[in-house]
XYZ file of C-alpha atoms in Angstrom:
640
model
C -31.763 -110.401 -45.438
C -32.037 -111.987 -48.892
C -32.881 -111.066 -52.486
C -35.737 -113.578 -52.796
C -36.752 -113.863 -49.161
C -37.461 -110.138 -48.927
C -40.239 -110.672 -51.479
C -41.947 -113.485 -49.570
C -44.609 -112.403 -47.105
C -46.739 -115.528 -47.454
C -46.688 -118.971 -49.097
C -48.560 -117.425 -52.024
C -45.470 -115.326 -52.723
C -43.321 -118.450 -52.514
C -45.508 -120.180 -55.108
C -44.803 -117.389 -57.610
C -41.162 -118.503 -57.831
C -39.765 -121.074 -60.224
C -38.587 -124.353 -58.753
C -35.048 -123.431 -59.812
C -35.191 -120.477 -57.410
C -36.176 -122.513 -54.361
C -32.615 -123.560 -53.390
C -31.743 -119.871 -53.059
C -34.784 -119.365 -50.788
C -33.581 -122.279 -48.680
C -30.127 -120.717 -48.409
C -31.532 -117.313 -47.443
C -33.783 -118.846 -44.780
C -30.807 -120.662 -43.286
C -28.795 -117.453 -43.209
C -31.629 -115.689 -41.418
C -31.980 -118.453 -38.843
C -28.244 -118.333 -38.104
C -28.118 -114.559 -37.839
C -31.184 -114.248 -35.593
C -30.491 -117.157 -33.239
C -26.911 -115.939 -32.811
C -28.470 -112.885 -31.114
C -31.565 -114.315 -29.433
C -30.690 -117.963 -28.877
C -33.141 -120.657 -29.891
C -33.467 -124.078 -31.496
C -31.102 -123.827 -34.419
C -30.171 -127.388 -35.412
C -33.594 -128.887 -36.125
C -34.839 -125.901 -38.127
C -31.654 -125.848 -40.212
C -32.089 -129.509 -41.073
C -35.752 -129.170 -42.067
C -35.472 -126.073 -44.267
C -35.865 -127.799 -47.656
C -38.780 -129.794 -46.280
C -40.565 -126.686 -44.997
C -40.038 -124.842 -48.289
C -41.331 -127.821 -50.290
C -44.438 -128.161 -48.117
C -45.405 -124.511 -48.387
C -44.599 -124.486 -52.108
C -46.949 -127.387 -52.842
C -49.669 -127.341 -50.230
C -52.442 -124.751 -50.004
C -51.710 -123.457 -46.516
C -53.357 -122.408 -44.262
C -56.350 -124.236 -45.803
C -54.203 -127.363 -45.846
C -53.022 -128.065 -42.300
C -49.321 -128.439 -41.481
C -48.908 -129.740 -37.936
C -45.401 -129.649 -36.511
C -44.392 -131.971 -33.696
C -42.552 -130.154 -30.875
C -41.911 -127.293 -33.281
C -38.131 -127.238 -33.062
C -38.070 -127.443 -36.866
C -40.571 -124.649 -37.534
C -38.409 -121.505 -37.809
C -38.446 -121.630 -41.617
C -42.207 -122.073 -41.424
C -42.504 -118.894 -39.362
C -40.311 -116.936 -41.780
C -42.411 -117.984 -44.793
C -45.772 -117.277 -43.170
C -45.733 -113.535 -42.613
C -43.349 -113.343 -39.669
C -40.104 -112.625 -41.481
C -40.076 -108.969 -40.406
C -40.622 -109.956 -36.755
C -38.271 -112.926 -36.703
C -35.606 -110.886 -34.884
C -37.998 -110.770 -31.895
C -37.846 -114.560 -31.601
C -38.346 -115.676 -27.971
C -38.078 -112.066 -26.760
C -40.606 -110.443 -24.409
C -43.500 -109.329 -26.614
C -41.971 -111.004 -29.675
C -42.823 -114.153 -31.586
C -42.744 -117.503 -29.818
C -40.094 -120.150 -30.274
C -42.776 -122.725 -31.105
C -45.905 -122.714 -33.322
C -48.698 -120.787 -31.625
C -52.244 -120.419 -32.966
C -52.561 -116.944 -31.452
C -49.652 -115.813 -33.583
C -50.675 -116.991 -37.040
C -53.439 -118.809 -38.893
C -50.668 -120.916 -40.423
C -49.924 -122.460 -37.017
C -52.476 -125.257 -36.943
C -51.635 -126.456 -33.425
C -49.919 -125.077 -30.327
C -46.955 -127.369 -29.751
C -43.700 -127.759 -27.822
C -44.084 -131.181 -26.193
C -43.280 -134.194 -28.359
C -45.588 -136.814 -29.819
C -48.772 -134.768 -30.308
C -48.837 -134.151 -34.077
C -50.237 -137.438 -35.387
C -53.155 -137.540 -32.957
C -54.073 -133.919 -33.716
C -53.738 -134.517 -37.466
C -56.035 -137.520 -37.265
C -58.571 -135.474 -35.314
C -58.489 -132.709 -37.936
C -58.808 -135.204 -40.788
C -61.778 -136.834 -39.079
C -63.462 -133.455 -38.534
C -62.854 -132.619 -42.201
C -64.551 -135.812 -43.342
C -67.488 -135.473 -40.961
C -68.081 -131.915 -42.197
C -67.787 -132.867 -45.856
C -64.796 -130.640 -46.490
C -61.744 -131.232 -48.648
C -58.219 -130.281 -47.575
C -54.944 -131.989 -46.777
C -53.713 -132.727 -43.265
C -49.967 -133.269 -42.782
C -48.132 -134.104 -39.558
C -44.378 -133.431 -39.535
C -42.713 -135.493 -36.808
C -39.065 -136.174 -36.024
C -37.695 -139.610 -35.300
C -37.000 -138.480 -31.721
C -40.678 -137.699 -31.159
C -41.643 -140.984 -32.780
C -40.320 -142.731 -29.661
C -43.118 -141.087 -27.669
C -45.881 -143.477 -26.713
C -48.519 -141.003 -27.842
C -47.033 -140.921 -31.340
C -47.315 -144.692 -31.590
C -50.898 -144.531 -30.314
C -51.657 -141.993 -33.017
C -50.100 -144.154 -35.745
C -52.036 -147.181 -34.559
C -55.377 -145.365 -34.588
C -54.718 -143.535 -37.866
C -53.915 -146.785 -39.640
C -57.097 -148.334 -38.276
C -59.383 -145.402 -39.182
C -58.008 -145.227 -42.748
C -58.492 -141.463 -43.110
C -56.665 -139.389 -45.697
C -53.758 -138.111 -43.604
C -50.046 -137.782 -44.311
C -47.299 -138.257 -41.749
C -43.875 -136.960 -42.718
C -41.159 -138.612 -40.669
C -38.217 -136.197 -40.550
C -35.474 -138.690 -39.741
C -32.189 -137.079 -38.668
C -31.228 -139.802 -36.179
C -31.380 -137.186 -33.438
C -33.773 -135.841 -30.888
C -32.068 -133.295 -28.704
C -29.307 -135.858 -28.438
C -28.708 -139.144 -30.249
C -31.848 -141.252 -30.325
C -32.141 -144.508 -28.441
C -34.435 -147.509 -28.583
C -35.783 -150.114 -30.964
C -37.581 -147.621 -33.245
C -34.320 -145.774 -33.839
C -32.591 -149.054 -34.708
C -35.444 -150.000 -37.018
C -35.226 -146.734 -38.951
C -31.474 -147.163 -39.241
C -32.028 -150.510 -40.967
C -34.277 -149.058 -43.653
C -32.412 -148.929 -46.944
C -31.888 -146.182 -49.523
C -34.785 -144.922 -51.588
C -33.584 -146.549 -54.827
C -33.244 -149.949 -53.177
C -36.606 -149.519 -51.473
C -38.424 -148.939 -54.760
C -36.726 -151.973 -56.290
C -37.612 -154.054 -53.221
C -41.273 -153.090 -53.494
C -41.375 -154.396 -57.056
C -39.674 -157.614 -55.954
C -42.240 -158.001 -53.174
C -45.095 -157.733 -55.670
C -43.508 -160.367 -57.886
C -42.946 -162.688 -54.913
C -46.561 -162.308 -53.838
C -47.748 -163.142 -57.348
C -45.466 -166.155 -57.498
C -46.530 -167.502 -54.128
C -50.212 -167.311 -55.029
C -49.539 -169.547 -58.059
C -47.820 -172.355 -56.126
C -50.043 -175.469 -56.470
C -50.366 -176.363 -52.783
C -53.249 -178.363 -51.405
C -54.818 -178.183 -47.915
C -55.027 -175.652 -45.112
C -51.550 -176.438 -43.813
C -49.978 -175.626 -47.153
C -51.937 -172.378 -47.419
C -50.861 -171.353 -43.907
C -47.269 -172.169 -44.758
C -47.518 -170.033 -47.898
C -48.810 -167.094 -45.832
C -45.945 -167.403 -43.382
C -43.394 -167.561 -46.195
C -44.975 -164.505 -47.842
C -44.843 -162.500 -44.600
C -41.230 -163.493 -44.027
C -40.187 -162.497 -47.527
C -42.043 -159.171 -47.342
C -40.533 -158.275 -44.004
C -37.076 -159.173 -45.248
C -37.080 -157.114 -48.426
C -39.516 -154.244 -47.874
C -38.401 -151.183 -45.911
C -41.050 -149.549 -43.790
C -43.017 -152.761 -43.403
C -43.767 -151.881 -39.772
C -45.642 -148.785 -40.950
C -47.400 -150.746 -43.667
C -48.545 -153.309 -41.127
C -49.954 -150.418 -39.075
C -52.071 -149.442 -42.080
C -49.896 -146.762 -43.704
C -48.576 -146.617 -47.221
C -44.818 -146.162 -46.780
C -42.943 -143.869 -49.180
C -39.198 -143.444 -48.919
C -36.605 -142.979 -47.706
C -36.219 -139.643 -49.517
C -33.207 -137.342 -49.262
C -34.646 -134.341 -47.415
C -31.997 -131.970 -48.727
C -32.757 -132.557 -52.406
C -35.697 -130.509 -53.601
C -35.576 -132.344 -56.936
C -36.596 -135.490 -55.009
C -38.804 -133.941 -52.350
C -41.068 -131.990 -54.691
C -42.087 -134.857 -57.034
C -42.463 -137.226 -54.092
C -44.797 -134.879 -52.243
C -46.741 -134.144 -55.449
C -47.439 -137.849 -55.783
C -48.340 -138.200 -52.115
C -50.896 -135.395 -52.422
C -52.818 -137.594 -54.904
C -52.799 -140.671 -52.658
C -55.743 -141.633 -50.489
C -55.639 -143.151 -47.024
C -52.880 -142.815 -44.445
C -49.433 -142.225 -45.936
C -46.046 -142.028 -44.242
C -43.242 -140.255 -46.070
C -39.808 -141.077 -44.678
C -37.565 -138.046 -45.218
C -33.911 -138.335 -44.222
C -32.205 -135.098 -43.153
C -29.107 -133.984 -41.274
C -29.615 -131.964 -38.124
C -27.904 -128.581 -38.414
C -27.480 -128.931 -42.189
C -26.090 -125.878 -43.968
C -23.952 -124.533 -41.134
C -20.620 -126.333 -40.627
C -20.559 -125.841 -36.868
C -24.038 -127.234 -36.269
C -23.431 -130.074 -38.718
C -20.352 -131.103 -36.761
C -21.878 -130.634 -33.294
C -25.646 -131.209 -33.643
C -26.150 -131.728 -29.912
C -24.339 -128.513 -28.983
C -26.250 -126.510 -31.580
C -29.679 -127.989 -30.869
C -30.621 -125.186 -28.516
C -28.193 -122.300 -28.648
C -27.411 -119.255 -26.583
C -25.864 -116.172 -28.202
C -22.937 -116.987 -30.497
C -20.691 -115.507 -33.169
C -22.180 -116.603 -36.518
C -18.806 -116.279 -38.259
C -16.861 -118.534 -35.893
C -19.645 -120.510 -34.223
C -18.190 -119.618 -30.836
C -20.655 -119.053 -28.026
C -20.518 -115.842 -26.053
C -18.510 -116.670 -22.964
C -20.030 -115.983 -19.595
C -17.865 -114.834 -16.748
C -17.092 -117.172 -13.873
C -20.056 -117.762 -11.628
C -21.898 -120.290 -9.508
C -22.579 -123.732 -10.996
C -25.976 -124.452 -12.524
C -28.506 -126.172 -10.294
C -28.702 -129.077 -12.755
C -24.943 -129.631 -12.485
C -25.076 -129.481 -8.691
C -27.797 -132.112 -8.746
C -25.870 -134.510 -11.008
C -22.587 -133.923 -9.158
C -24.419 -134.805 -5.948
C -25.859 -137.881 -7.610
C -22.395 -138.980 -8.715
C -20.920 -138.410 -5.265
C -23.668 -140.463 -3.629
C -23.561 -143.167 -6.302
C -19.889 -143.877 -5.666
C -20.842 -145.146 -2.238
C -24.224 -146.657 -3.070
C -24.494 -149.078 -5.981
C -28.281 -149.100 -5.814
C -28.675 -145.498 -7.017
C -29.633 -145.271 -10.696
C -30.609 -142.330 -12.918
C -33.352 -142.184 -15.545
C -33.753 -139.607 -18.312
C -36.537 -139.235 -20.881
C -34.409 -138.135 -23.880
C -32.921 -135.238 -21.899
C -29.438 -136.338 -20.820
C -27.955 -132.989 -21.841
C -30.788 -130.893 -20.492
C -30.704 -132.557 -17.087
C -26.877 -132.553 -17.027
C -26.650 -136.340 -16.788
C -24.066 -136.742 -19.554
C -21.089 -136.911 -17.191
C -23.025 -139.137 -14.804
C -23.721 -141.545 -17.662
C -20.032 -141.530 -18.609
C -19.072 -142.507 -15.059
C -21.955 -144.922 -14.481
C -22.910 -146.248 -17.925
C -24.739 -149.264 -16.479
C -26.730 -147.177 -14.023
C -27.957 -144.341 -16.234
C -30.894 -145.049 -18.533
C -32.114 -142.808 -21.332
C -35.497 -144.304 -22.214
C -36.358 -141.914 -25.054
C -39.194 -139.390 -25.145
C -41.301 -141.611 -22.906
C -42.077 -139.957 -19.573
C -44.865 -142.395 -18.734
C -42.605 -145.352 -19.318
C -39.763 -143.655 -17.430
C -41.857 -143.330 -14.270
C -43.193 -146.892 -14.232
C -39.757 -148.217 -15.218
C -38.512 -146.467 -12.074
C -41.246 -148.193 -10.068
C -40.057 -151.592 -11.266
C -36.498 -150.744 -10.263
C -37.621 -149.533 -6.829
C -39.741 -152.607 -6.160
C -36.648 -154.748 -6.628
C -34.491 -152.783 -4.214
C -32.886 -150.131 -6.421
C -32.994 -146.378 -5.722
C -34.167 -144.775 -8.968
C -33.944 -141.043 -9.607
C -36.064 -139.835 -12.522
C -34.581 -136.545 -13.738
C -37.365 -134.937 -15.754
C -38.272 -131.313 -16.421
C -41.233 -130.166 -14.349
C -43.259 -129.397 -17.466
C -42.541 -132.824 -18.991
C -43.395 -134.796 -15.858
C -46.979 -133.619 -16.348
C -47.167 -136.168 -19.175
C -46.814 -139.024 -16.689
C -49.352 -137.901 -14.115
C -51.354 -141.143 -14.052
C -48.182 -143.154 -13.521
C -47.185 -140.915 -10.601
C -50.574 -141.468 -8.977
C -51.265 -145.092 -9.829
C -47.827 -146.664 -9.940
C -45.706 -144.534 -7.599
C -47.903 -143.018 -4.897
C -50.517 -145.746 -4.615
C -47.772 -148.365 -4.419
C -45.784 -146.031 -2.118
C -42.401 -146.893 -3.591
C -39.140 -144.936 -3.099
C -38.880 -143.157 -6.456
C -37.125 -139.784 -6.480
C -38.224 -137.123 -8.949
C -35.602 -134.494 -9.775
C -37.754 -131.724 -11.232
C -35.392 -129.549 -13.220
C -36.665 -126.198 -14.560
C -39.289 -125.750 -11.905
C -40.731 -122.267 -11.833
C -40.186 -119.693 -14.582
C -37.804 -120.854 -17.299
C -37.598 -117.846 -19.585
C -37.453 -117.843 -23.361
C -39.085 -121.224 -24.042
C -42.358 -119.744 -22.862
C -45.684 -121.098 -21.599
C -45.179 -124.676 -22.760
C -42.032 -125.040 -20.667
C -42.741 -123.064 -17.486
C -42.490 -125.311 -14.442
C -45.570 -123.645 -13.017
C -47.773 -126.513 -11.908
C -45.669 -129.153 -10.151
C -46.412 -128.026 -6.590
C -50.142 -128.009 -7.265
C -50.268 -131.308 -9.126
C -48.027 -133.183 -6.680
C -49.190 -131.690 -3.363
C -52.569 -133.405 -3.525
C -51.070 -136.901 -3.871
C -50.911 -139.171 -0.788
C -47.437 -140.367 0.256
C -45.623 -137.690 -1.780
C -42.896 -135.522 -0.212
C -42.083 -132.243 -2.007
C -39.057 -130.049 -1.331
C -37.315 -127.103 -2.958
C -33.852 -125.695 -2.089
C -32.992 -122.060 -1.461
C -29.463 -122.590 -2.841
C -27.145 -125.196 -4.340
C -25.849 -126.490 -1.019
C -29.387 -127.184 0.095
C -29.995 -128.935 -3.216
C -27.256 -131.473 -2.603
C -28.680 -132.140 0.855
C -32.170 -132.553 -0.584
C -30.880 -134.957 -3.218
C -29.660 -137.261 -0.468
C -32.798 -136.666 1.593
C -35.055 -137.707 -1.275
C -33.020 -140.789 -2.185
C -32.979 -142.004 1.416
C -36.675 -141.369 1.959
C -38.592 -144.702 1.896
C -41.365 -143.382 -0.362
C -42.025 -141.008 -3.265
C -40.132 -137.721 -3.074
C -39.768 -134.780 -5.438
C -36.974 -132.201 -5.432
C -37.895 -129.170 -7.525
C -35.125 -126.790 -8.544
C -34.890 -123.886 -10.986
C -33.160 -123.422 -14.284
C -29.873 -121.540 -14.266
C -27.067 -120.853 -11.826
C -27.102 -121.216 -8.077
C -26.504 -118.561 -5.451
C -22.748 -119.011 -5.139
C -22.824 -120.371 -1.589
C -20.140 -122.544 -0.035
C -20.793 -126.242 -0.492
C -20.543 -128.756 2.356
C -17.871 -131.380 1.772
C -19.960 -134.056 3.455
C -23.581 -134.234 2.354
C -26.023 -134.511 5.244
C -29.750 -135.212 4.833
C -32.439 -132.840 6.052
C -35.104 -133.840 8.574
C -38.279 -134.424 6.578
C -40.642 -131.470 6.848
C -38.306 -129.143 8.755
C -38.265 -125.489 7.700
C -35.483 -123.002 8.445
C -36.087 -119.610 10.072
C -33.398 -117.543 8.345
C -34.448 -114.169 9.752
C -36.301 -113.082 12.870
C -39.022 -110.438 12.816
C -42.239 -109.569 14.627
C -44.211 -107.337 12.234
C -44.727 -109.638 9.263
C -43.529 -113.104 8.214
C -42.352 -113.897 4.702
C -42.780 -117.630 4.032
C -40.733 -118.426 0.947
C -39.890 -121.487 -1.114
C -36.795 -122.239 -3.169
C -35.252 -119.281 -5.033
C -37.913 -117.010 -3.544
C -36.017 -117.136 -0.236
C -33.260 -114.933 -1.640
C -35.780 -112.444 -3.006
C -37.562 -112.411 0.348
C -34.305 -111.591 2.128
C -33.873 -108.619 -0.228
C -37.411 -107.547 0.587
C -36.772 -107.899 4.321
C -33.806 -105.523 3.951
C -36.068 -103.029 2.178
C -38.649 -103.356 4.962
C -35.916 -102.723 7.511
C -35.411 -99.284 6.007
C -39.119 -98.671 6.605
C -38.728 -99.834 10.207
C -40.742 -102.976 9.558
C -39.254 -106.124 11.041
C -39.873 -109.062 8.732
C -39.231 -112.676 9.626
C -38.188 -114.916 6.704
C -38.963 -118.633 6.765
C -37.230 -120.907 4.267
C -40.032 -123.435 4.042
C -37.955 -126.121 2.303
C -40.809 -128.642 2.321
C -44.186 -127.986 0.712
C -45.298 -131.396 1.907
C -45.148 -132.130 4.745
C -45.249 -128.572 6.087
C -43.393 -127.483 9.183
C -46.695 -126.816 10.911
C -45.284 -125.636 14.234
C -43.024 -122.951 12.757
C -45.821 -121.650 10.536
C -48.367 -121.568 13.356
C -45.869 -119.853 15.662
C -45.178 -117.130 13.073
C -48.882 -116.688 12.434
C -49.598 -116.184 16.116
C -46.663 -113.822 16.668
C -46.797 -111.723 13.497
C -50.492 -111.921 12.588
C -49.472 -111.153 8.999
C -48.061 -113.663 6.529
C -46.873 -113.290 2.950
C -46.252 -116.563 1.099
C -43.954 -116.415 -1.927
C -43.564 -119.199 -4.474
C -42.616 -119.524 -8.130
C -45.566 -121.762 -8.904
C -49.266 -121.249 -9.462
C -51.097 -119.753 -6.488
C -54.112 -121.967 -7.068
C -53.398 -125.127 -5.091
C -49.813 -124.102 -4.399
C -47.689 -123.590 -1.303
C -49.634 -120.545 -0.143
C -52.839 -122.551 -0.355
C -51.253 -125.191 1.852
C -50.414 -122.564 4.483
C -53.970 -121.165 4.443
C -55.399 -124.670 4.720
C -53.158 -125.362 7.716
C -54.267 -122.207 9.529
C -57.896 -123.078 8.871
C -57.482 -126.637 10.118
C -55.726 -125.418 13.255
C -58.421 -122.814 13.887
C -55.919 -119.941 13.773
C -57.956 -116.762 13.404
C -57.244 -113.066 12.893
C -54.261 -113.734 10.667
C -53.986 -111.811 7.379
C -52.381 -113.784 4.543
C -51.276 -112.569 1.120
C -50.242 -115.259 -1.335
C -47.729 -114.302 -4.020
C -47.171 -116.681 -6.893
C -47.970 -117.211 -10.542
C -51.389 -115.950 -11.656
C -54.118 -118.047 -13.261
C -52.827 -117.649 -16.799
C -49.983 -118.985 -18.895
C -46.770 -116.967 -18.632
C -45.308 -115.781 -21.938
C -41.716 -116.109 -23.157
C -39.114 -113.590 -22.038
C -36.302 -113.349 -19.514
C -37.041 -114.693 -16.020
C -36.605 -111.187 -14.582
C -39.281 -109.805 -16.903
C -41.526 -112.742 -16.146
C -41.182 -112.207 -12.384
C -41.950 -108.545 -12.822
C -45.036 -109.474 -14.834
C -46.166 -111.897 -12.126
C -45.500 -109.631 -9.157
C -42.592 -111.653 -7.797
C -39.828 -109.061 -7.420
C -38.426 -107.975 -4.032
C -40.318 -104.723 -4.486
C -43.588 -106.625 -4.958
C -42.945 -108.630 -1.791
C -42.191 -105.443 0.101
C -45.366 -103.800 -1.139
C -47.456 -106.844 -0.214
C -46.042 -106.753 3.327
C -46.722 -102.999 3.622
C -50.274 -103.460 2.391
C -50.899 -106.086 5.070
C -49.486 -103.904 7.820
C -51.381 -100.837 6.668
C -54.627 -102.751 6.231
C -54.769 -102.499 2.463
C -54.632 -106.223 1.665
C -57.996 -106.289 -0.109
C -57.059 -103.295 -2.220
C -53.710 -104.908 -3.054
C -55.526 -108.071 -4.070
C -57.734 -106.274 -6.530
C -54.868 -104.285 -8.023
C -52.054 -106.783 -8.301
C -53.654 -110.189 -8.368
C -52.417 -111.080 -4.901
C -54.735 -113.328 -2.948
């Protein structure tokens, strides 16, 4: 792949090079990232922009003894290449290959499992504290982007780190971008910080002003207080990074993150400094590849593309993505209802709200990487008569669980949660699987949970949730719909009403969301075996359609529940609980769903095969019930 890179199997090999050779290493790493992600997809833009920074860190620091903690991990591809994974980098995000994010199981150089934003500073402070308590001596460095710095947890970490005064370094990789353009006061503050040369001059001026003010011959407490106020005003006016200094950090920067001749001496000096330090490094997202430089949002997370032209591999015509169906439905409803508003937590592109924002700029709010704030912000809107829809990935909504319980459900306000990427999401792996939302929402009083079998049902559920006078969640998968015909007029669904899509007397398949289609395929397979399978499109996990379930249980005596969520506490558990509460006996139930482990990265088809969620698995589960082998099936396949 590269003349120098082929000789680097660890940071120790990198350290053998002269500083003059490092720019070539940077270039070769960028080439490798482009070539591999063009085949596998992945997070290209952030890693391209942070390449010099990653090379400088591994060149200077004694990793893995020194701890490098990446936030989110979008910028860590160069880190993986330099730390013994160069030869496996072509397996990036592939089944059995290396992960798209830092993973402790993969390498001792990965100090923390990451993929959700805002965690690095807190973990770094914990490691630094453990180091000090154990009398050890090593460096701890958190690398966080300005997008992640909007996360409440990041600010909590900064606040505590400044107070504890431990030796810890935070490197702020400022590219003015998260996944999309950053929003909020912190972003504006960083934009106001001046160039590095001016900053150094301003610091000297500040020191002179402080010295001068202390020599002013004022008498009395009032004069002293006035002097303090004047000093604070002057410092805040001329010193960049004063917010971080007031939090207890020594601020260094801004530093051009693409100039190794500036990065290396700056970091060498920082390594000698005690206490909490914040190094402000300014980079360009997608740097080094013209196409990603020009379109940093488009090239943040890429699918397969032509590295020579930058053109993405075109997919043939097909059904619209579920996310687009959701936002199109939102737009259609919003044109007739001015109270509907949308909320995103730094994921306008991911949740397909970009066009909605363009049409309704005053009714679409990107609050930054702040899921907790997003949920309670929605509560405030709802309490004053608006109809907020919080469009948040299933895996990210987990971060706001207390707000869902305390602010939404306890208050019983009409907030709609649009849970994009529910179920198995593919290449992003265990940190992004929407595996837990059914289980963590089903136990909450006042919550309604629904999941569509196709895109037409999704638009109906969108209206149903918005009109419901309490909390409601619509969970839908990543990717394209089923290609069904869409109703021109959107009609709501009766709350809690399931749909019997196929009659049968031998076994009943109770399916949720995209599992309905797989269950219909299984029913066709069972037909060939002369087994008549009923298929129930459950639609609602809460409340359940109790009468339809009980009727099927009594008629068929054998039920298979199928869901793309964890079995423990999931939809199947709800069905079993219902039968128990109703005193329905002599009914055999097999629950198919995600097992009690994290699901690795790979294509959704491979993940479903791994989890026993293919049509063939459903067919086998039904046959095992009918032939009395349910217990054997449970022990062999993980069915319960």
